[in-house]
Amino acid sequence: MARDALTGTRIRERRTMERLKQSDLARQIGISASYLNLIEHNRRRIGGKLLLDIAAALGVEPTVLSEGAEAALIASLQEAAQRASMSETESGRAEEFAGRFPGWADALAAAHRKIADLERTVETLSDRLAHDPELAASVHEVLSTAASIRSTASILAEDKTITEEWRNRFHANIDADSRRLADSSKALVGFLDAETGEAAPSGSPQEEVAQFLAAHDYGFSSLEDGAEDVDRIVSNASELVSAQSRHLARTVLDRVVRDSAQVSMTDLKAALTEDGLDVIALSNRFGVSVPHMMRRLAAVPGLDAGLVVSDRAGSLLFRKDIEGFTIPRHGAACPLWPLFQVLAQPGQAIHARVQMPSRDGAVFDCYAAAQPVGPLIVNTPRLVEAAMLILPVPDGPEPNGLTIQEVGPACRICPRGRCAGRREPSILSDGFGGF
């Protein structure tokens, strides 16, 4: 999709030009930072008063943000055509279709977006249902409270000999349990419902850190320039509610400080202009490890790069999303990712072209490398971290000898059948994905 023609992208670009944080803009216009993040990544449509409020906060005319809406419609139709495997000739007639039948074109584009949103919702909710301990505790609270109400009501209905004093006590218990059930149900719905635009409870410190990083677009120029320090940024972050999330955020920001001291963003941008996006060449140029260079590239504004960092146990320590490449929030990721291949050989770098099982068969260039971390201690195995940089495939011929590898997000939401790396049945495929 031509993302430069979309309103959300224009809002993000304008906010970046004004050096305004995502959380600050969200606070000014009265919405949550997580909802603004969805808008800026074109996952929520925007118009009316909200568009006027954002334009006023950014000091621009609303048309500056909304222009190109027709181009966005055409781009959406073309993406729908590609997912339907239409020929280039048919796909090229999207503009003619939008001009002759604007109502039908808008309905088709809306349906296409809705399907994409539902696919993401299925993946997210399935991931949470399978692995999120906070959600499991919430469901247990709702079920146990409902069972308590049912038991008390059964006693009142069946036992006609209960004295008035005990009947009043049972009524008081039902009243208290029903209030608790209402509160628990409301919290559970808020946790699951991403359509309200409100910030749902994160459920874990990792989710709070993810919201914090997304609110800053994964870039901390004020920290790298020395205008702010780690403690100030963490203490001012509304997304970091728990002490655990603040600790994790400090760990991430401390690494940003160390990484930027060796490779400044100014020098990195100049090197990208001169040498292009060659991860290995850039790491050699600056004399840093490949994982170090991957972390710096993931922070470059406008590069549209995803990043995943894992320890030797396979736990995902850091994630930066990229559209089309699903990174699970909870539980294990796909064992076929290049990220896990390099854990066995620290120091080795892998370049692989992978395809996710999405409707449009999204293809990505992945660079992966691992390195020892922490102090060297006698008779103690070294800790190892692996990093994987995820980039959209550039236009042009495929590199020689580079074949496309089929991977998935996580087994539970991966529809690929007969996969050698499958660990559990999938809810998205017939026959449970080869089981």
Short mmCIF file of C-alpha atoms in Angstrom, two decimals:
data_model
loop_
_atom_site.label_atom_id
_atom_site.label_comp_id
_atom_site.label_asym_id
_atom_site.label_seq_id
_atom_site.Cartn_x
_atom_site.Cartn_y
_atom_site.Cartn_z
CA MET A 1 0.00 0.00 0.00
CA ALA A 2 1.20 3.52 -0.75
CA ARG A 3 1.58 4.49 2.87
CA ASP A 4 2.76 8.04 2.10
CA ALA A 5 -0.77 8.69 0.85
CA LEU A 6 -2.44 7.71 4.12
CA THR A 7 -3.64 10.13 6.77
CA GLY A 8 -2.05 8.26 9.68
CA THR A 9 1.37 8.39 8.07
CA ARG A 10 0.96 12.13 7.43
CA ILE A 11 0.09 12.67 11.09
CA ARG A 12 3.15 10.74 12.21
CA GLU A 13 5.46 12.62 9.83
CA ARG A 14 4.06 15.99 10.92
CA ARG A 15 4.36 15.11 14.61
CA THR A 16 7.97 14.05 14.09
CA MET A 17 8.73 17.34 12.33
CA GLU A 18 7.30 19.20 15.32
CA ARG A 19 9.46 17.09 17.69
CA LEU A 20 6.31 16.13 19.57
CA LYS A 21 6.11 12.82 21.42
CA GLN A 22 3.26 10.48 20.62
CA SER A 23 2.17 10.44 24.27
CA ASP A 24 2.15 14.27 24.43
CA LEU A 25 0.02 14.63 21.30
CA ALA A 26 -2.40 11.96 22.56
CA ARG A 27 -2.73 13.82 25.86
CA GLN A 28 -3.49 17.12 24.08
CA ILE A 29 -6.31 15.67 21.98
CA GLY A 30 -7.75 13.51 24.76
CA ILE A 31 -7.10 9.95 23.52
CA SER A 32 -4.75 7.19 24.65
CA ALA A 33 -1.24 6.90 23.23
CA SER A 34 -1.98 3.33 22.13
CA TYR A 35 -4.98 4.48 20.06
CA LEU A 36 -2.92 7.28 18.46
CA ASN A 37 -0.30 4.67 17.62
CA LEU A 38 -2.95 2.63 15.76
CA ILE A 39 -4.02 5.78 13.87
CA GLU A 40 -0.46 6.66 12.88
CA HIS A 41 0.09 3.15 11.54
CA ASN A 42 -3.12 3.41 9.48
CA ARG A 43 -4.93 0.74 11.49
CA ARG A 44 -7.78 3.05 12.48
CA ARG A 45 -9.72 5.37 10.21
CA ILE A 46 -9.91 9.00 11.26
CA GLY A 47 -12.11 11.95 10.43
CA GLY A 48 -14.49 14.52 11.87
CA LYS A 49 -13.69 16.19 15.16
CA LEU A 50 -10.69 13.98 15.95
CA LEU A 51 -8.99 14.97 12.69
CA LEU A 52 -9.71 18.65 13.42
CA ASP A 53 -8.28 18.29 16.94
CA ILE A 54 -5.09 16.65 15.68
CA ALA A 55 -4.66 19.27 12.96
CA ALA A 56 -5.10 22.06 15.53
CA ALA A 57 -2.57 20.45 17.88
CA LEU A 58 -0.04 20.15 15.05
CA GLY A 59 -0.76 23.68 13.78
CA VAL A 60 -1.79 22.67 10.24
CA GLU A 61 -4.92 22.72 8.12
CA PRO A 62 -6.91 19.45 8.20
CA THR A 63 -6.52 19.10 4.43
CA VAL A 64 -2.75 18.83 4.89
CA LEU A 65 -3.34 15.62 6.82
CA SER A 66 -6.27 14.21 4.85
CA GLU A 67 -5.19 14.94 1.27
CA GLY A 68 -4.59 11.90 -0.78
CA ALA A 69 -7.65 10.07 0.54
CA GLU A 70 -8.59 9.03 -3.01
CA ALA A 71 -5.08 7.71 -3.56
CA ALA A 72 -5.42 5.76 -0.32
CA LEU A 73 -8.65 4.19 -1.60
CA ILE A 74 -6.99 3.17 -4.86
CA ALA A 75 -3.99 1.75 -3.00
CA SER A 76 -6.33 -0.27 -0.77
CA LEU A 77 -8.14 -1.66 -3.82
CA GLN A 78 -4.84 -2.61 -5.43
CA GLU A 79 -3.76 -4.43 -2.27
CA ALA A 80 -7.09 -6.30 -2.22
CA ALA A 81 -6.51 -7.27 -5.86
CA GLN A 82 -3.02 -8.55 -5.05
CA ARG A 83 -4.33 -10.66 -2.18
CA ALA A 84 -6.93 -12.11 -4.55
CA SER A 85 -4.08 -13.01 -6.96
CA MET A 86 -5.53 -10.86 -9.77
CA SER A 87 -3.43 -10.12 -12.81
CA GLU A 88 -1.53 -6.85 -13.13
CA THR A 89 -4.00 -5.76 -15.80
CA GLU A 90 -6.96 -6.18 -13.48
CA SER A 91 -5.10 -4.63 -10.55
CA GLY A 92 -4.25 -1.62 -12.70
CA ARG A 93 -7.96 -0.92 -13.26
CA ALA A 94 -8.50 -0.01 -9.59
CA GLU A 95 -8.53 3.71 -10.40
CA GLU A 96 -11.16 3.20 -13.12
CA PHE A 97 -13.28 1.12 -10.74
CA ALA A 98 -13.05 3.76 -7.98
CA GLY A 99 -14.04 6.49 -10.45
CA ARG A 100 -17.04 4.66 -11.94
CA PHE A 101 -18.34 3.02 -8.76
CA PRO A 102 -17.10 5.09 -5.79
CA GLY A 103 -19.62 3.62 -3.35
CA TRP A 104 -18.78 0.02 -4.20
CA ALA A 105 -15.06 0.85 -4.19
CA ASP A 106 -15.27 2.33 -0.71
CA ALA A 107 -17.28 -0.68 0.54
CA LEU A 108 -14.74 -3.12 -0.93
CA ALA A 109 -11.81 -1.22 0.56
CA ALA A 110 -13.55 -1.09 3.94
CA ALA A 111 -14.19 -4.85 3.82
CA HIS A 112 -10.57 -5.45 2.90
CA ARG A 113 -9.38 -3.39 5.88
CA LYS A 114 -11.86 -5.11 8.18
CA ILE A 115 -10.62 -8.55 7.16
CA ALA A 116 -7.02 -7.49 7.84
CA ASP A 117 -8.05 -6.10 11.26
CA LEU A 118 -9.91 -9.32 12.11
CA GLU A 119 -6.90 -11.43 11.15
CA ARG A 120 -4.72 -9.38 13.48
CA THR A 121 -7.35 -9.63 16.21
CA VAL A 122 -7.52 -13.44 15.91
CA GLU A 123 -3.74 -13.67 16.14
CA THR A 124 -3.53 -11.33 19.13
CA LEU A 125 -6.41 -12.82 21.12
CA SER A 126 -5.31 -16.38 20.43
CA ASP A 127 -1.84 -15.50 21.64
CA ARG A 128 -3.26 -13.98 24.80
CA LEU A 129 -5.72 -16.79 25.48
CA ALA A 130 -2.97 -19.36 25.16
CA HIS A 131 -0.20 -17.73 27.16
CA ASP A 132 -1.19 -14.58 29.07
CA PRO A 133 -1.28 -15.31 32.84
CA GLU A 134 -3.12 -12.06 33.62
CA LEU A 135 -5.94 -13.00 31.25
CA ALA A 136 -6.15 -16.51 32.72
CA ALA A 137 -6.47 -15.01 36.20
CA SER A 138 -9.21 -12.62 35.03
CA VAL A 139 -11.22 -15.42 33.41
CA HIS A 140 -10.84 -17.52 36.56
CA GLU A 141 -12.12 -14.60 38.66
CA VAL A 142 -15.21 -14.20 36.48
CA LEU A 143 -16.00 -17.93 36.48
CA SER A 144 -15.47 -18.40 40.23
CA THR A 145 -17.66 -15.38 41.06
CA ALA A 146 -20.43 -16.61 38.76
CA ALA A 147 -20.26 -20.03 40.41
CA SER A 148 -20.53 -18.44 43.86
CA ILE A 149 -23.63 -16.48 42.85
CA ARG A 150 -25.19 -19.60 41.33
CA SER A 151 -24.56 -21.63 44.50
CA THR A 152 -26.02 -18.97 46.80
CA ALA A 153 -29.08 -18.44 44.60
CA SER A 154 -29.67 -22.21 44.50
CA ILE A 155 -29.74 -22.37 48.30
CA LEU A 156 -32.25 -19.51 48.48
CA ALA A 157 -34.49 -21.08 45.85
CA GLU A 158 -34.49 -24.66 47.14
CA ASP A 159 -34.37 -24.34 50.95
CA LYS A 160 -37.70 -22.99 52.24
CA THR A 161 -36.71 -23.29 55.92
CA ILE A 162 -34.02 -20.58 55.93
CA THR A 163 -34.60 -17.99 58.62
CA GLU A 164 -34.99 -14.33 57.69
CA GLU A 165 -31.60 -13.52 59.25
CA TRP A 166 -29.75 -16.05 57.08
CA ARG A 167 -31.79 -15.12 54.02
CA ASN A 168 -30.65 -11.50 54.44
CA ARG A 169 -27.05 -12.68 54.76
CA PHE A 170 -27.34 -14.68 51.53
CA HIS A 171 -28.87 -11.68 49.77
CA ALA A 172 -25.96 -9.52 50.94
CA ASN A 173 -23.50 -12.14 49.62
CA ILE A 174 -25.24 -12.18 46.24
CA ASP A 175 -25.13 -8.39 46.11
CA ALA A 176 -21.39 -8.31 46.90
CA ASP A 177 -20.58 -11.11 44.44
CA SER A 178 -22.65 -9.54 41.67
CA ARG A 179 -20.77 -6.24 42.09
CA ARG A 180 -17.47 -8.11 41.96
CA LEU A 181 -18.63 -9.98 38.85
CA ALA A 182 -19.62 -6.72 37.14
CA ASP A 183 -16.23 -5.16 37.88
CA SER A 184 -14.34 -8.28 36.76
CA SER A 185 -16.37 -8.56 33.54
CA LYS A 186 -15.84 -4.89 32.72
CA ALA A 187 -12.09 -5.22 33.26
CA LEU A 188 -11.98 -8.38 31.13
CA VAL A 189 -13.88 -6.74 28.24
CA GLY A 190 -11.62 -3.72 28.43
CA PHE A 191 -8.59 -5.99 28.32
CA LEU A 192 -9.78 -7.76 25.19
CA ASP A 193 -11.52 -4.95 23.29
CA ALA A 194 -9.10 -2.97 21.13
CA GLU A 195 -11.93 -1.19 19.27
CA THR A 196 -12.80 1.20 22.10
CA GLY A 197 -9.68 3.25 21.64
CA GLU A 198 -8.96 3.10 25.34
CA ALA A 199 -5.73 1.77 26.72
CA ALA A 200 -6.55 -1.71 27.96
CA PRO A 201 -4.66 -3.09 30.96
CA SER A 202 -1.34 -4.28 29.68
CA GLY A 203 -1.41 -7.56 31.57
CA SER A 204 2.37 -7.73 31.97
CA PRO A 205 5.40 -5.48 32.43
CA GLN A 206 6.55 -6.46 28.93
CA GLU A 207 3.32 -5.07 27.45
CA GLU A 208 3.79 -1.81 29.34
CA VAL A 209 7.31 -1.48 27.96
CA ALA A 210 6.03 -2.25 24.44
CA GLN A 211 3.46 0.57 24.73
CA PHE A 212 6.17 2.90 26.08
CA LEU A 213 8.53 2.17 23.18
CA ALA A 214 5.74 2.49 20.59
CA ALA A 215 4.75 5.87 22.05
CA HIS A 216 8.30 7.09 21.36
CA ASP A 217 8.51 5.42 17.92
CA TYR A 218 11.40 3.37 19.33
CA GLY A 219 13.62 6.45 19.08
CA PHE A 220 15.06 8.53 21.91
CA SER A 221 16.89 11.44 20.27
CA SER A 222 16.72 13.54 23.45
CA LEU A 223 18.44 10.73 25.36
CA GLU A 224 21.13 10.29 22.72
CA ASP A 225 21.74 14.06 22.58
CA GLY A 226 22.00 14.31 26.36
CA ALA A 227 18.96 16.59 26.70
CA GLU A 228 17.26 14.03 28.97
CA ASP A 229 18.52 11.20 31.14
CA VAL A 230 17.12 7.69 31.62
CA ASP A 231 15.50 8.34 35.00
CA ARG A 232 13.65 11.42 33.76
CA ILE A 233 12.26 9.65 30.69
CA VAL A 234 11.13 6.64 32.73
CA SER A 235 9.57 8.72 35.51
CA ASN A 236 7.57 10.79 32.96
CA ALA A 237 6.30 7.74 31.06
CA SER A 238 2.58 7.24 31.75
CA GLU A 239 2.69 3.82 30.08
CA LEU A 240 5.05 2.39 32.74
CA VAL A 241 2.75 1.60 35.65
CA SER A 242 4.54 -1.20 37.51
CA ALA A 243 7.98 -1.23 39.09
CA GLN A 244 8.90 -4.22 36.92
CA SER A 245 8.11 -2.35 33.68
CA ARG A 246 10.14 0.66 34.82
CA HIS A 247 13.09 -1.63 35.52
CA LEU A 248 12.81 -3.23 32.08
CA ALA A 249 12.52 0.19 30.42
CA ARG A 250 15.69 1.39 32.17
CA THR A 251 17.50 -1.68 30.89
CA VAL A 252 16.44 -0.87 27.31
CA LEU A 253 17.35 2.81 27.62
CA ASP A 254 20.73 2.06 29.22
CA ARG A 255 21.55 -0.03 26.17
CA VAL A 256 20.43 2.83 23.90
CA VAL A 257 22.91 5.11 25.67
CA ARG A 258 25.75 2.62 25.28
CA ASP A 259 24.93 1.85 21.64
CA SER A 260 24.60 5.52 20.63
CA ALA A 261 27.94 6.35 22.26
CA GLN A 262 29.65 4.13 19.68
CA VAL A 263 27.36 4.80 16.71
CA SER A 264 25.62 8.18 16.70
CA MET A 265 22.42 8.58 14.70
CA THR A 266 23.96 11.41 12.67
CA ASP A 267 26.94 9.28 11.63
CA LEU A 268 24.70 6.30 10.90
CA LYS A 269 22.40 8.30 8.62
CA ALA A 270 25.44 9.62 6.72
CA ALA A 271 26.78 6.08 6.31
CA LEU A 272 23.42 4.86 5.03
CA THR A 273 23.44 7.62 2.42
CA GLU A 274 26.95 6.71 1.30
CA ASP A 275 26.97 2.90 1.50
CA GLY A 276 23.30 1.90 1.55
CA LEU A 277 21.66 -0.61 3.87
CA ASP A 278 24.33 -3.30 4.22
CA VAL A 279 24.28 -4.55 7.81
CA ILE A 280 27.64 -6.32 7.68
CA ALA A 281 29.44 -3.45 5.91
CA LEU A 282 28.03 -0.94 8.38
CA SER A 283 29.11 -3.01 11.40
CA ASN A 284 32.63 -3.27 9.94
CA ARG A 285 32.70 0.46 9.20
CA PHE A 286 31.89 1.41 12.79
CA GLY A 287 33.79 -1.47 14.39
CA VAL A 288 30.80 -2.83 16.31
CA SER A 289 29.10 -6.21 16.45
CA VAL A 290 26.36 -7.11 14.00
CA PRO A 291 23.65 -7.24 16.75
CA HIS A 292 24.80 -3.78 17.86
CA MET A 293 24.34 -2.44 14.33
CA MET A 294 20.92 -4.10 14.07
CA ARG A 295 19.73 -2.29 17.20
CA ARG A 296 20.91 1.03 15.81
CA LEU A 297 19.28 0.46 12.43
CA ALA A 298 15.98 -0.42 14.09
CA ALA A 299 16.01 3.05 15.71
CA VAL A 300 16.54 4.98 12.45
CA PRO A 301 13.43 7.10 11.80
CA GLY A 302 11.61 6.22 8.58
CA LEU A 303 13.61 3.05 7.90
CA ASP A 304 10.58 0.83 8.69
CA ALA A 305 12.67 -1.95 10.20
CA GLY A 306 11.54 -4.55 12.71
CA LEU A 307 13.75 -6.08 15.39
CA VAL A 308 13.58 -9.13 17.65
CA VAL A 309 16.08 -9.98 20.41
CA SER A 310 16.13 -13.40 22.09
CA ASP A 311 18.14 -15.13 24.80
CA ARG A 312 19.47 -18.67 24.56
CA ALA A 313 16.28 -20.04 26.13
CA GLY A 314 14.23 -18.67 23.24
CA SER A 315 12.51 -15.93 25.26
CA LEU A 316 11.86 -12.76 23.28
CA LEU A 317 13.55 -9.95 25.23
CA PHE A 318 12.76 -7.14 22.80
CA ARG A 319 10.45 -6.71 19.85
CA LYS A 320 9.77 -3.95 17.39
CA ASP A 321 6.89 -4.74 15.07
CA ILE A 322 6.90 -4.35 11.31
CA GLU A 323 3.71 -4.59 9.27
CA GLY A 324 3.11 -8.07 7.88
CA PHE A 325 5.57 -9.89 10.14
CA THR A 326 3.69 -11.19 13.19
CA ILE A 327 5.75 -11.29 16.38
CA PRO A 328 3.96 -13.11 19.24
CA ARG A 329 3.49 -11.10 22.43
CA HIS A 330 3.32 -14.18 24.64
CA GLY A 331 4.76 -17.63 24.31
CA ALA A 332 7.26 -19.08 21.88
CA ALA A 333 7.86 -17.84 18.34
CA CYS A 334 8.43 -19.91 15.20
CA PRO A 335 11.55 -22.11 15.63
CA LEU A 336 12.33 -21.71 11.92
CA TRP A 337 13.22 -18.03 12.26
CA PRO A 338 16.89 -17.24 11.48
CA LEU A 339 16.95 -15.66 14.96
CA PHE A 340 17.16 -19.10 16.58
CA GLN A 341 19.54 -20.60 14.03
CA VAL A 342 22.39 -18.29 15.06
CA LEU A 343 22.14 -19.08 18.79
CA ALA A 344 24.19 -22.24 18.26
CA GLN A 345 27.04 -20.29 16.61
CA PRO A 346 27.64 -16.87 18.18
CA GLY A 347 29.56 -14.63 15.82
CA GLN A 348 27.96 -16.06 12.69
CA ALA A 349 25.68 -13.80 10.62
CA ILE A 350 22.78 -15.10 8.52
CA HIS A 351 20.91 -13.33 5.73
CA ALA A 352 17.66 -15.05 4.81
CA ARG A 353 14.60 -14.12 2.79
CA VAL A 354 11.48 -15.39 4.57
CA GLN A 355 7.78 -15.47 3.79
CA MET A 356 4.99 -15.22 6.38
CA PRO A 357 1.70 -17.11 5.80
CA SER A 358 -0.38 -13.94 5.35
CA ARG A 359 -3.06 -13.41 2.73
CA ASP A 360 -0.64 -11.50 0.52
CA GLY A 361 2.36 -13.76 1.25
CA ALA A 362 4.51 -10.98 2.69
CA VAL A 363 8.26 -11.50 2.11
CA PHE A 364 11.03 -10.01 4.25
CA ASP A 365 14.81 -9.82 4.37
CA CYS A 366 16.06 -11.03 7.75
CA TYR A 367 19.56 -10.55 9.14
CA ALA A 368 20.41 -12.53 12.27
CA ALA A 369 23.47 -12.80 14.50
CA ALA A 370 24.26 -13.78 18.09
CA GLN A 371 26.90 -12.67 20.56
CA PRO A 372 27.94 -13.46 24.16
CA VAL A 373 26.77 -10.95 26.75
CA GLY A 374 27.69 -10.29 30.36
CA PRO A 375 30.97 -10.94 32.18
CA LEU A 376 33.18 -13.96 31.56
CA ILE A 377 33.20 -16.22 34.64
CA VAL A 378 35.37 -19.32 35.01
CA ASN A 379 33.45 -22.62 34.74
CA THR A 380 30.24 -20.76 33.93
CA PRO A 381 28.63 -20.86 30.47
CA ARG A 382 28.40 -17.49 28.74
CA LEU A 383 25.03 -15.88 28.28
CA VAL A 384 24.13 -15.42 24.61
CA GLU A 385 21.72 -13.01 22.90
CA ALA A 386 20.56 -13.20 19.30
CA ALA A 387 19.13 -10.33 17.28
CA MET A 388 17.17 -10.39 14.02
CA LEU A 389 16.61 -7.31 11.86
CA ILE A 390 13.48 -7.52 9.68
CA LEU A 391 13.30 -5.41 6.52
CA PRO A 392 10.76 -5.15 3.69
CA VAL A 393 12.06 -6.74 0.51
CA PRO A 394 13.36 -3.99 -1.81
CA ASP A 395 12.32 -3.79 -5.44
CA GLY A 396 14.64 -5.39 -7.96
CA PRO A 397 16.07 -8.84 -8.75
CA GLU A 398 16.56 -11.36 -5.98
CA PRO A 399 20.14 -11.84 -4.72
CA ASN A 400 21.94 -14.81 -6.20
CA GLY A 401 21.61 -17.99 -4.18
CA LEU A 402 18.96 -16.54 -1.84
CA THR A 403 15.80 -18.64 -1.77
CA ILE A 404 12.61 -17.84 0.08
CA GLN A 405 12.09 -19.78 3.31
CA GLU A 406 8.59 -20.35 4.66
CA VAL A 407 8.23 -19.45 8.33
CA GLY A 408 5.34 -18.55 10.61
CA PRO A 409 4.47 -16.40 13.63
CA ALA A 410 3.77 -19.00 16.35
CA CYS A 411 2.50 -22.56 16.01
CA ARG A 412 -0.94 -21.86 17.48
CA ILE A 413 -1.76 -19.20 14.88
CA CYS A 414 0.23 -20.56 11.93
CA PRO A 415 -1.82 -22.22 9.15
CA ARG A 416 1.11 -24.01 7.49
CA GLY A 417 0.50 -27.74 7.30
CA ARG A 418 2.99 -30.57 7.69
CA CYS A 419 5.61 -28.31 9.29
CA ALA A 420 8.62 -30.07 10.81
CA GLY A 421 8.93 -27.38 13.47
CA ARG A 422 5.34 -27.51 14.71
CA ARG A 423 4.95 -27.94 18.49
CA GLU A 424 1.20 -27.58 18.96
CA PRO A 425 -1.95 -27.70 16.79
CA SER A 426 -3.00 -24.55 14.95
CA ILE A 427 -6.45 -23.03 15.31
CA LEU A 428 -6.23 -21.62 11.77
CA SER A 429 -5.83 -24.76 9.65
CA ASP A 430 -7.72 -27.96 8.94
CA GLY A 431 -6.24 -31.10 10.35
CA PHE A 432 -4.39 -29.09 13.02
CA GLY A 433 -1.50 -28.18 10.78
CA GLY A 434 -0.25 -31.68 10.13
CA PHE A 435 -0.94 -33.29 13.51
#
